[in-house]
């Protein structure tokens, strides 16, 4: 376990160890826990404090930490079987979003997930922004349902010409925005067209809303307009979800001639396009094309962006851009869901985006991501010649790798974990059958470039 691992994970490991101990047994010293689990003193202190608050351990200053007396288990176990009959058939499948194997073992190199490593996050800038936001006299007042006016204005400027603050709805990150949009636009049982492959969170959110994801194939230039038009015609779908810029997982960027064709196909079908622009601030130094929103004049495109990916996982702030009656529908869903987004978090986002340090962070991040991407791509090409890397992306956080014919991506991912590398099996990214076996490899979650090289060495030694 690295120093960056959370105290939550350490507490979970200690709970498992405590199960094998008797009440009154002494836990290893803090120094021993630091050495054994490769964490910092603060992580150990937080984990022990958590266990003490739960009544699992007792701390005795100057003596140590001891296993607490276990509470007597209740003789009767609650019978909740009646709930199976009562609950409607609206279960939410989270398997696409969670790791079935649980927390990875200590020392695992993380090539899965979709967030920046702590060393890439603007921690000091965020801390300063949060401190400034907290000092505002109205920091804890109720926020407007649509979001702070000043923050909406900043997001409008970021979205491009023709977008106004009234077109913006501040959201609790990108995933929340996606869930809101699916529920606001389509009804249970409706089809929703998605790129194939696509972001697993979109598939999960669509299914949770009762929608039926229908895949539309991609190629090296992104979504194929001809097949999209066919899909609209066959399914009568009124919603398309796509990621035109630095697509997750492939890294593709929609070719310029196709931009107008995508919008025209949706317009002809009387459908909306949800444009997920999660990677707008994750370029590798080359200018990103304007969003599809820039080519839309009829309210066809609903634009989604977020600060979570380029900043930090807990900065759950994003924005939806919509025009026309659909915005009223989105605002209504927001009001019913949670009234408004936390004002201190919005104030922090406003402070962050208004600071010159934000632009410096985005520029530095581009350099770091480009270097990491090149390092991982070169290592995969060198050490794993049987794996096919068709594209070195110009933005985003991932490489999309095709495995040799006949390989089982789930088995490869499981073997990789046994050798100390966490990767994402490709089956999570397809709404229906897979055309081939793939892995998604993240170059943003590892500690540094040396760790990326070591990860590929472990993958190469784990099998063919």
Short mmCIF file of C-alpha atoms in Angstrom, two decimals:
data_model
loop_
_atom_site.label_atom_id
_atom_site.label_comp_id
_atom_site.label_asym_id
_atom_site.label_seq_id
_atom_site.Cartn_x
_atom_site.Cartn_y
_atom_site.Cartn_z
CA UNK A 1 0.00 0.00 0.00
CA UNK A 2 1.38 3.42 -0.91
CA UNK A 3 1.41 6.54 1.24
CA UNK A 4 -1.36 7.90 -0.95
CA UNK A 5 -3.75 5.10 -0.04
CA UNK A 6 -6.70 6.12 2.09
CA UNK A 7 -7.17 5.52 5.76
CA UNK A 8 -10.46 3.83 4.84
CA UNK A 9 -8.58 1.06 3.06
CA UNK A 10 -6.14 0.64 5.95
CA UNK A 11 -9.02 0.51 8.44
CA UNK A 12 -10.63 -2.26 6.37
CA UNK A 13 -7.41 -4.27 6.44
CA UNK A 14 -7.03 -3.79 10.17
CA UNK A 15 -10.61 -4.93 10.77
CA UNK A 16 -9.79 -8.18 8.99
CA UNK A 17 -6.70 -8.65 11.16
CA UNK A 18 -8.63 -7.85 14.34
CA UNK A 19 -11.16 -10.61 13.55
CA UNK A 20 -8.34 -13.10 14.16
CA UNK A 21 -7.39 -11.56 17.51
CA UNK A 22 -8.97 -11.91 20.95
CA UNK A 23 -10.36 -9.02 23.02
CA UNK A 24 -7.52 -7.39 24.91
CA UNK A 25 -4.85 -8.32 22.37
CA UNK A 26 -2.50 -5.50 21.53
CA UNK A 27 -2.26 -4.23 17.94
CA UNK A 28 1.15 -3.58 16.39
CA UNK A 29 2.62 -0.18 17.16
CA UNK A 30 2.04 2.75 14.83
CA UNK A 31 5.64 2.48 13.66
CA UNK A 32 5.13 -1.19 12.80
CA UNK A 33 1.87 -0.44 10.95
CA UNK A 34 3.62 2.29 8.96
CA UNK A 35 6.36 -0.14 7.96
CA UNK A 36 4.09 -3.12 7.29
CA UNK A 37 1.47 -1.32 5.22
CA UNK A 38 3.74 1.31 3.64
CA UNK A 39 1.62 4.27 4.68
CA UNK A 40 2.21 7.57 6.41
CA UNK A 41 1.67 8.38 10.10
CA UNK A 42 -1.45 10.44 9.33
CA UNK A 43 -3.06 7.50 7.53
CA UNK A 44 -2.41 5.22 10.50
CA UNK A 45 -3.77 7.79 12.97
CA UNK A 46 -6.95 8.27 10.93
CA UNK A 47 -7.51 4.53 10.57
CA UNK A 48 -7.06 3.90 14.31
CA UNK A 49 -9.38 6.81 15.11
CA UNK A 50 -12.03 5.33 12.82
CA UNK A 51 -11.79 1.92 14.48
CA UNK A 52 -11.91 3.49 17.94
CA UNK A 53 -15.04 5.44 17.01
CA UNK A 54 -16.63 2.18 15.86
CA UNK A 55 -15.79 0.52 19.16
CA UNK A 56 -13.52 -2.03 17.47
CA UNK A 57 -10.38 -0.97 19.38
CA UNK A 58 -9.50 0.89 22.54
CA UNK A 59 -6.55 3.27 22.64
CA UNK A 60 -4.57 3.72 25.83
CA UNK A 61 -2.17 6.67 25.71
CA UNK A 62 1.35 5.59 26.50
CA UNK A 63 0.41 1.92 26.26
CA UNK A 64 -0.95 1.18 22.80
CA UNK A 65 -4.06 0.12 20.93
CA UNK A 66 -6.02 -2.96 22.00
CA UNK A 67 -8.86 -5.06 20.61
CA UNK A 68 -12.09 -3.99 22.31
CA UNK A 69 -14.51 -6.40 23.95
CA UNK A 70 -16.91 -7.64 21.32
CA UNK A 71 -20.56 -6.81 21.78
CA UNK A 72 -22.82 -9.78 22.16
CA UNK A 73 -24.56 -10.65 18.97
CA UNK A 74 -28.32 -10.50 19.00
CA UNK A 75 -29.84 -13.97 19.18
CA UNK A 76 -32.44 -13.07 16.57
CA UNK A 77 -31.60 -12.00 13.06
CA UNK A 78 -34.05 -9.67 11.34
CA UNK A 79 -36.14 -11.36 8.65
CA UNK A 80 -36.11 -9.04 5.64
CA UNK A 81 -37.28 -11.62 3.10
CA UNK A 82 -40.59 -9.76 2.72
CA UNK A 83 -38.73 -6.99 0.91
CA UNK A 84 -38.02 -9.29 -2.05
CA UNK A 85 -41.76 -9.48 -2.72
CA UNK A 86 -42.39 -5.78 -2.14
CA UNK A 87 -39.56 -4.22 -4.14
CA UNK A 88 -40.44 -3.45 -7.76
CA UNK A 89 -38.30 -4.68 -10.62
CA UNK A 90 -36.10 -1.57 -10.70
CA UNK A 91 -32.84 -2.94 -9.35
CA UNK A 92 -29.77 -0.87 -10.21
CA UNK A 93 -26.88 -2.86 -11.67
CA UNK A 94 -23.59 -1.37 -10.50
CA UNK A 95 -21.32 -4.14 -11.75
CA UNK A 96 -20.06 -1.92 -14.57
CA UNK A 97 -18.91 0.66 -12.03
CA UNK A 98 -17.40 -1.46 -9.26
CA UNK A 99 -14.52 -3.89 -9.00
CA UNK A 100 -15.89 -7.38 -8.31
CA UNK A 101 -12.54 -8.37 -6.86
CA UNK A 102 -12.72 -5.77 -4.10
CA UNK A 103 -9.82 -3.52 -3.05
CA UNK A 104 -6.58 -4.54 -4.80
CA UNK A 105 -3.76 -6.00 -2.71
CA UNK A 106 -1.05 -3.78 -1.27
CA UNK A 107 1.52 -2.73 -3.86
CA UNK A 108 -0.85 -3.01 -6.82
CA UNK A 109 -0.12 -0.55 -9.61
CA UNK A 110 -3.35 1.13 -10.67
CA UNK A 111 -3.92 1.16 -14.42
CA UNK A 112 -7.68 1.16 -14.01
CA UNK A 113 -10.02 3.90 -12.84
CA UNK A 114 -10.54 7.33 -14.29
CA UNK A 115 -9.05 9.88 -11.89
CA UNK A 116 -5.74 11.65 -11.62
CA UNK A 117 -3.11 10.39 -9.22
CA UNK A 118 -2.77 12.66 -6.24
CA UNK A 119 0.57 13.93 -7.56
CA UNK A 120 -1.24 15.30 -10.64
CA UNK A 121 -4.06 16.98 -8.77
CA UNK A 122 -3.89 20.73 -7.99
CA UNK A 123 -4.02 20.06 -4.26
CA UNK A 124 -2.52 23.34 -3.06
CA UNK A 125 -4.65 25.36 -5.45
CA UNK A 126 -7.80 23.56 -4.31
CA UNK A 127 -6.94 24.05 -0.65
CA UNK A 128 -6.42 27.76 -1.17
CA UNK A 129 -9.66 28.04 -3.18
CA UNK A 130 -11.62 26.20 -0.49
CA UNK A 131 -10.18 28.45 2.22
CA UNK A 132 -11.13 31.61 0.31
CA UNK A 133 -14.61 30.24 -0.39
CA UNK A 134 -15.20 29.37 3.26
CA UNK A 135 -14.41 32.94 4.33
CA UNK A 136 -17.23 34.43 2.29
CA UNK A 137 -20.02 35.69 4.58
CA UNK A 138 -22.72 33.91 2.54
CA UNK A 139 -20.73 30.69 2.03
CA UNK A 140 -23.27 28.55 3.89
CA UNK A 141 -26.42 30.19 2.57
CA UNK A 142 -28.78 28.33 0.29
CA UNK A 143 -27.63 28.34 -3.34
CA UNK A 144 -29.96 28.93 -6.32
CA UNK A 145 -31.35 25.71 -7.79
CA UNK A 146 -29.61 26.36 -11.11
CA UNK A 147 -26.29 27.24 -9.53
CA UNK A 148 -24.46 30.41 -8.53
CA UNK A 149 -24.84 33.10 -11.19
CA UNK A 150 -21.11 33.84 -11.29
CA UNK A 151 -20.22 30.16 -11.68
CA UNK A 152 -22.80 29.72 -14.44
CA UNK A 153 -21.24 32.67 -16.25
CA UNK A 154 -17.80 31.06 -16.07
CA UNK A 155 -19.13 27.76 -17.39
CA UNK A 156 -20.94 29.64 -20.19
CA UNK A 157 -17.68 31.28 -21.24
CA UNK A 158 -15.92 27.91 -21.20
CA UNK A 159 -18.66 26.35 -23.38
CA UNK A 160 -18.11 28.89 -26.16
CA UNK A 161 -19.77 31.67 -28.13
CA UNK A 162 -23.53 31.84 -28.01
CA UNK A 163 -23.87 30.18 -24.60
CA UNK A 164 -25.32 32.32 -21.82
CA UNK A 165 -25.50 31.89 -18.06
CA UNK A 166 -29.22 31.11 -18.34
CA UNK A 167 -28.31 28.07 -20.48
CA UNK A 168 -26.27 26.57 -17.63
CA UNK A 169 -27.36 24.18 -14.88
CA UNK A 170 -24.65 23.47 -12.30
CA UNK A 171 -24.52 19.78 -11.36
CA UNK A 172 -22.86 17.49 -8.83
CA UNK A 173 -20.28 16.28 -11.32
CA UNK A 174 -20.62 14.57 -14.67
CA UNK A 175 -22.23 11.32 -13.56
CA UNK A 176 -25.04 13.15 -11.78
CA UNK A 177 -25.60 15.32 -14.86
CA UNK A 178 -25.76 12.24 -17.07
CA UNK A 179 -28.29 10.53 -14.81
CA UNK A 180 -30.44 13.68 -14.71
CA UNK A 181 -30.40 14.06 -18.49
CA UNK A 182 -31.37 10.45 -19.15
CA UNK A 183 -34.32 10.66 -16.76
CA UNK A 184 -35.42 14.07 -18.01
CA UNK A 185 -35.46 13.28 -21.72
CA UNK A 186 -36.48 9.63 -22.13
CA UNK A 187 -38.94 7.32 -20.43
CA UNK A 188 -38.58 3.76 -19.14
CA UNK A 189 -38.28 1.30 -21.99
CA UNK A 190 -37.03 3.87 -24.51
CA UNK A 191 -33.89 3.16 -26.53
CA UNK A 192 -30.83 5.37 -26.19
CA UNK A 193 -28.10 5.22 -28.83
CA UNK A 194 -24.52 4.97 -27.53
CA UNK A 195 -21.13 4.66 -29.16
CA UNK A 196 -19.64 1.17 -29.19
CA UNK A 197 -17.53 0.99 -27.09
CA UNK A 198 -18.54 3.68 -24.61
CA UNK A 199 -18.21 4.90 -21.02
CA UNK A 200 -19.56 2.18 -18.64
CA UNK A 201 -21.10 4.82 -16.38
CA UNK A 202 -23.34 5.90 -19.25
CA UNK A 203 -24.54 2.34 -19.82
CA UNK A 204 -25.22 1.91 -16.10
CA UNK A 205 -27.02 5.27 -15.78
CA UNK A 206 -29.18 4.55 -18.83
CA UNK A 207 -30.22 1.16 -17.53
CA UNK A 208 -30.89 2.58 -14.06
CA UNK A 209 -33.28 5.05 -15.73
CA UNK A 210 -35.05 2.14 -17.40
CA UNK A 211 -33.58 2.90 -20.83
CA UNK A 212 -32.28 0.40 -23.36
CA UNK A 213 -28.74 1.18 -24.65
CA UNK A 214 -28.36 0.46 -28.38
CA UNK A 215 -24.75 0.43 -29.67
CA UNK A 216 -23.62 2.30 -32.79
CA UNK A 217 -20.16 1.27 -34.09
CA UNK A 218 -17.17 3.59 -34.26
CA UNK A 219 -14.01 3.64 -36.32
CA UNK A 220 -10.76 5.60 -36.11
CA UNK A 221 -12.63 8.84 -36.88
CA UNK A 222 -15.30 8.35 -34.22
CA UNK A 223 -18.99 7.62 -34.52
CA UNK A 224 -20.08 6.50 -38.01
CA UNK A 225 -22.84 8.86 -39.24
CA UNK A 226 -24.34 6.43 -41.76
CA UNK A 227 -24.84 3.74 -39.14
CA UNK A 228 -26.16 6.37 -36.73
CA UNK A 229 -28.86 7.41 -39.20
CA UNK A 230 -29.78 3.74 -39.67
CA UNK A 231 -29.97 3.25 -35.90
CA UNK A 232 -32.27 6.24 -35.49
CA UNK A 233 -34.51 4.88 -38.22
CA UNK A 234 -34.68 1.33 -36.88
CA UNK A 235 -35.10 2.13 -33.19
CA UNK A 236 -36.95 5.47 -33.32
CA UNK A 237 -34.63 6.55 -30.51
CA UNK A 238 -34.89 10.18 -29.42
CA UNK A 239 -31.58 10.32 -27.60
CA UNK A 240 -27.90 9.81 -28.49
CA UNK A 241 -25.08 9.79 -25.94
CA UNK A 242 -21.59 10.44 -27.34
CA UNK A 243 -18.09 11.65 -26.46
CA UNK A 244 -16.74 13.44 -29.55
CA UNK A 245 -13.48 14.62 -27.97
CA UNK A 246 -10.88 12.19 -26.54
CA UNK A 247 -13.46 9.43 -26.31
CA UNK A 248 -13.40 7.06 -23.33
CA UNK A 249 -12.08 4.39 -23.80
CA UNK A 250 -10.64 4.65 -27.34
CA UNK A 251 -9.25 8.20 -27.27
CA UNK A 252 -10.82 8.93 -30.68
CA UNK A 253 -11.72 12.46 -31.76
CA UNK A 254 -14.73 12.85 -34.05
CA UNK A 255 -13.54 13.82 -37.55
CA UNK A 256 -14.55 17.38 -38.56
CA UNK A 257 -16.70 16.31 -41.57
CA UNK A 258 -18.76 14.07 -39.31
CA UNK A 259 -19.71 16.74 -36.80
CA UNK A 260 -22.45 18.27 -38.91
CA UNK A 261 -23.62 14.84 -40.06
CA UNK A 262 -24.13 13.68 -36.45
CA UNK A 263 -26.19 16.74 -35.56
CA UNK A 264 -28.17 16.55 -38.81
CA UNK A 265 -28.99 12.87 -38.23
CA UNK A 266 -30.26 13.64 -34.73
CA UNK A 267 -32.21 16.67 -35.94
CA UNK A 268 -33.87 14.64 -38.69
CA UNK A 269 -34.89 12.04 -36.11
CA UNK A 270 -36.24 14.66 -33.71
CA UNK A 271 -33.67 13.46 -31.18
CA UNK A 272 -31.38 15.04 -28.61
CA UNK A 273 -27.61 14.56 -28.47
CA UNK A 274 -25.98 14.38 -25.04
CA UNK A 275 -22.40 15.51 -25.64
CA UNK A 276 -20.15 14.35 -22.81
CA UNK A 277 -17.13 16.67 -22.96
CA UNK A 278 -15.41 15.22 -19.88
CA UNK A 279 -11.94 15.52 -21.45
CA UNK A 280 -12.06 19.19 -22.48
CA UNK A 281 -9.25 19.97 -19.98
CA UNK A 282 -7.39 16.68 -20.51
CA UNK A 283 -5.66 17.40 -23.81
CA UNK A 284 -2.00 16.55 -24.25
CA UNK A 285 -0.93 19.90 -25.64
CA UNK A 286 -2.66 20.05 -29.01
CA UNK A 287 -5.78 22.20 -29.36
CA UNK A 288 -9.04 20.31 -28.94
CA UNK A 289 -11.79 20.89 -31.51
CA UNK A 290 -14.78 22.96 -30.44
CA UNK A 291 -17.62 20.99 -28.88
CA UNK A 292 -20.52 19.82 -31.04
CA UNK A 293 -22.51 22.44 -29.16
CA UNK A 294 -20.75 25.10 -31.26
CA UNK A 295 -22.42 23.74 -34.42
CA UNK A 296 -25.89 23.50 -32.89
CA UNK A 297 -28.44 26.28 -33.32
CA UNK A 298 -31.67 24.37 -32.65
CA UNK A 299 -31.21 23.08 -29.10
CA UNK A 300 -30.37 19.58 -30.33
CA UNK A 301 -27.18 19.24 -28.24
CA UNK A 302 -27.23 18.97 -24.47
CA UNK A 303 -23.67 19.62 -23.39
CA UNK A 304 -22.09 18.09 -20.29
CA UNK A 305 -18.79 19.02 -18.69
CA UNK A 306 -17.14 18.50 -15.31
CA UNK A 307 -14.22 19.65 -13.18
CA UNK A 308 -13.79 16.28 -11.48
CA UNK A 309 -11.45 14.66 -14.01
CA UNK A 310 -8.94 17.51 -14.44
CA UNK A 311 -8.98 18.51 -10.77
CA UNK A 312 -9.80 15.92 -8.08
CA UNK A 313 -12.34 13.13 -7.46
CA UNK A 314 -14.13 15.01 -4.68
CA UNK A 315 -14.62 18.23 -6.62
CA UNK A 316 -18.07 17.04 -7.69
CA UNK A 317 -18.97 20.06 -9.78
CA UNK A 318 -20.07 20.01 -13.40
CA UNK A 319 -22.49 21.73 -15.72
CA UNK A 320 -25.22 20.98 -18.25
CA UNK A 321 -25.86 23.33 -21.17
CA UNK A 322 -29.34 23.13 -22.66
CA UNK A 323 -31.68 25.46 -24.53
CA UNK A 324 -35.44 25.44 -24.84
CA UNK A 325 -38.07 23.48 -22.89
CA UNK A 326 -35.61 20.71 -22.07
CA UNK A 327 -33.81 23.08 -19.68
CA UNK A 328 -37.04 23.58 -17.73
CA UNK A 329 -37.34 19.81 -17.49
CA UNK A 330 -33.74 19.48 -16.26
CA UNK A 331 -34.26 22.20 -13.65
CA UNK A 332 -37.35 20.40 -12.41
CA UNK A 333 -35.42 17.14 -12.02
CA UNK A 334 -32.71 19.02 -10.12
CA UNK A 335 -35.27 20.53 -7.74
CA UNK A 336 -36.86 17.17 -7.03
CA UNK A 337 -33.53 15.37 -6.65
CA UNK A 338 -31.63 17.59 -4.23
CA UNK A 339 -32.85 21.23 -4.42
CA UNK A 340 -29.36 22.65 -5.11
CA UNK A 341 -25.64 21.88 -5.13
CA UNK A 342 -23.57 22.58 -2.02
CA UNK A 343 -22.75 26.28 -2.02
CA UNK A 344 -19.25 25.95 -0.48
CA UNK A 345 -18.32 23.50 -3.23
CA UNK A 346 -19.66 25.86 -5.91
CA UNK A 347 -17.79 28.78 -4.34
CA UNK A 348 -14.63 26.66 -4.34
CA UNK A 349 -15.09 25.83 -8.03
CA UNK A 350 -15.62 29.52 -8.80
CA UNK A 351 -12.45 30.46 -6.91
CA UNK A 352 -10.54 27.73 -8.75
CA UNK A 353 -11.68 28.66 -12.25
CA UNK A 354 -11.17 32.37 -11.60
CA UNK A 355 -7.56 31.92 -10.50
CA UNK A 356 -4.61 32.21 -12.92
CA UNK A 357 -3.30 29.09 -11.20
CA UNK A 358 -6.03 27.02 -12.90
CA UNK A 359 -4.70 27.76 -16.37
CA UNK A 360 -1.17 26.96 -15.20
CA UNK A 361 -2.41 23.65 -13.78
CA UNK A 362 -4.14 22.70 -17.05
CA UNK A 363 -0.98 23.46 -19.05
CA UNK A 364 1.23 21.48 -16.66
CA UNK A 365 -1.26 18.62 -16.64
CA UNK A 366 -1.15 18.45 -20.44
CA UNK A 367 2.62 17.98 -20.36
CA UNK A 368 2.43 15.32 -17.65
CA UNK A 369 -0.33 13.36 -19.38
CA UNK A 370 1.49 13.49 -22.73
CA UNK A 371 4.67 12.12 -21.13
CA UNK A 372 2.82 9.39 -19.26
CA UNK A 373 0.84 8.42 -22.34
CA UNK A 374 4.01 8.12 -24.42
CA UNK A 375 5.77 6.12 -21.72
CA UNK A 376 2.94 3.60 -21.36
CA UNK A 377 2.40 3.29 -25.11
CA UNK A 378 6.09 2.68 -25.75
CA UNK A 379 6.30 0.10 -22.96
CA UNK A 380 3.25 -1.80 -24.23
CA UNK A 381 4.60 -1.83 -27.80
CA UNK A 382 8.01 -3.01 -26.63
CA UNK A 383 7.08 -5.57 -23.97
CA UNK A 384 3.76 -6.89 -25.31
CA UNK A 385 4.12 -7.28 -29.09
CA UNK A 386 1.03 -9.49 -29.28
CA UNK A 387 -1.17 -6.66 -27.98
CA UNK A 388 -2.42 -4.15 -30.54
CA UNK A 389 -2.42 -0.43 -29.84
CA UNK A 390 -4.08 1.25 -32.82
CA UNK A 391 -3.96 4.78 -31.46
CA UNK A 392 -1.80 6.88 -29.18
CA UNK A 393 -4.41 9.42 -28.09
CA UNK A 394 -3.91 13.18 -28.14
CA UNK A 395 -5.91 13.59 -24.94
CA UNK A 396 -7.69 11.78 -22.16
CA UNK A 397 -6.42 9.35 -19.54
CA UNK A 398 -6.37 5.94 -21.22
CA UNK A 399 -4.97 3.57 -23.82
CA UNK A 400 -7.34 1.13 -25.55
CA UNK A 401 -5.51 -2.13 -26.30
CA UNK A 402 -6.77 -5.11 -28.30
CA UNK A 403 -5.66 -8.49 -27.00
CA UNK A 404 -4.55 -11.41 -29.20
CA UNK A 405 -7.25 -13.43 -30.94
CA UNK A 406 -8.87 -15.90 -28.58
CA UNK A 407 -7.82 -14.10 -25.40
CA UNK A 408 -10.32 -13.67 -22.56
CA UNK A 409 -10.12 -10.08 -21.29
CA UNK A 410 -11.64 -10.99 -17.92
CA UNK A 411 -9.11 -13.76 -17.38
CA UNK A 412 -6.24 -11.49 -18.47
CA UNK A 413 -7.40 -8.79 -16.05
CA UNK A 414 -7.64 -11.34 -13.22
CA UNK A 415 -4.14 -12.66 -13.91
CA UNK A 416 -2.82 -9.10 -14.07
CA UNK A 417 -4.22 -8.42 -10.61
CA UNK A 418 -2.45 -11.50 -9.28
CA UNK A 419 0.79 -10.02 -10.62
CA UNK A 420 0.15 -6.65 -8.98
CA UNK A 421 -1.47 -4.62 -11.78
CA UNK A 422 -5.11 -3.47 -11.87
CA UNK A 423 -6.53 -3.04 -15.39
CA UNK A 424 -10.04 -2.62 -16.80
CA UNK A 425 -11.46 -5.52 -18.79
CA UNK A 426 -12.98 -4.37 -22.07
CA UNK A 427 -16.35 -6.08 -21.70
CA UNK A 428 -17.51 -3.27 -19.37
CA UNK A 429 -17.42 -0.80 -22.28
CA UNK A 430 -19.86 -2.56 -24.59
CA UNK A 431 -23.64 -2.44 -24.32
CA UNK A 432 -23.98 -5.77 -26.14
CA UNK A 433 -21.63 -8.43 -27.54
CA UNK A 434 -17.91 -7.71 -27.86
CA UNK A 435 -16.30 -7.62 -31.32
CA UNK A 436 -12.90 -8.56 -29.80
CA UNK A 437 -11.07 -8.71 -26.46
CA UNK A 438 -9.80 -5.37 -25.12
CA UNK A 439 -8.23 -3.82 -22.05
CA UNK A 440 -8.33 -0.18 -21.01
CA UNK A 441 -5.07 0.98 -19.42
CA UNK A 442 -4.97 4.25 -17.54
CA UNK A 443 -1.76 6.25 -17.45
CA UNK A 444 -3.10 8.85 -15.00
CA UNK A 445 -3.63 6.81 -11.84
CA UNK A 446 -0.10 5.47 -11.35
CA UNK A 447 2.38 7.30 -9.16
CA UNK A 448 4.86 8.13 -11.92
CA UNK A 449 6.33 7.02 -15.25
CA UNK A 450 8.62 4.48 -13.60
CA UNK A 451 5.58 2.79 -12.11
CA UNK A 452 3.98 2.63 -15.56
CA UNK A 453 7.04 0.84 -16.94
CA UNK A 454 7.03 -1.57 -14.01
CA UNK A 455 3.32 -2.25 -14.55
CA UNK A 456 3.93 -3.30 -18.16
CA UNK A 457 6.86 -5.47 -17.10
CA UNK A 458 4.52 -7.28 -14.69
CA UNK A 459 1.88 -7.64 -17.41
CA UNK A 460 4.45 -9.14 -19.78
CA UNK A 461 5.58 -11.64 -17.13
CA UNK A 462 2.00 -12.66 -16.28
CA UNK A 463 1.46 -14.63 -19.48
CA UNK A 464 1.03 -14.47 -23.26
#
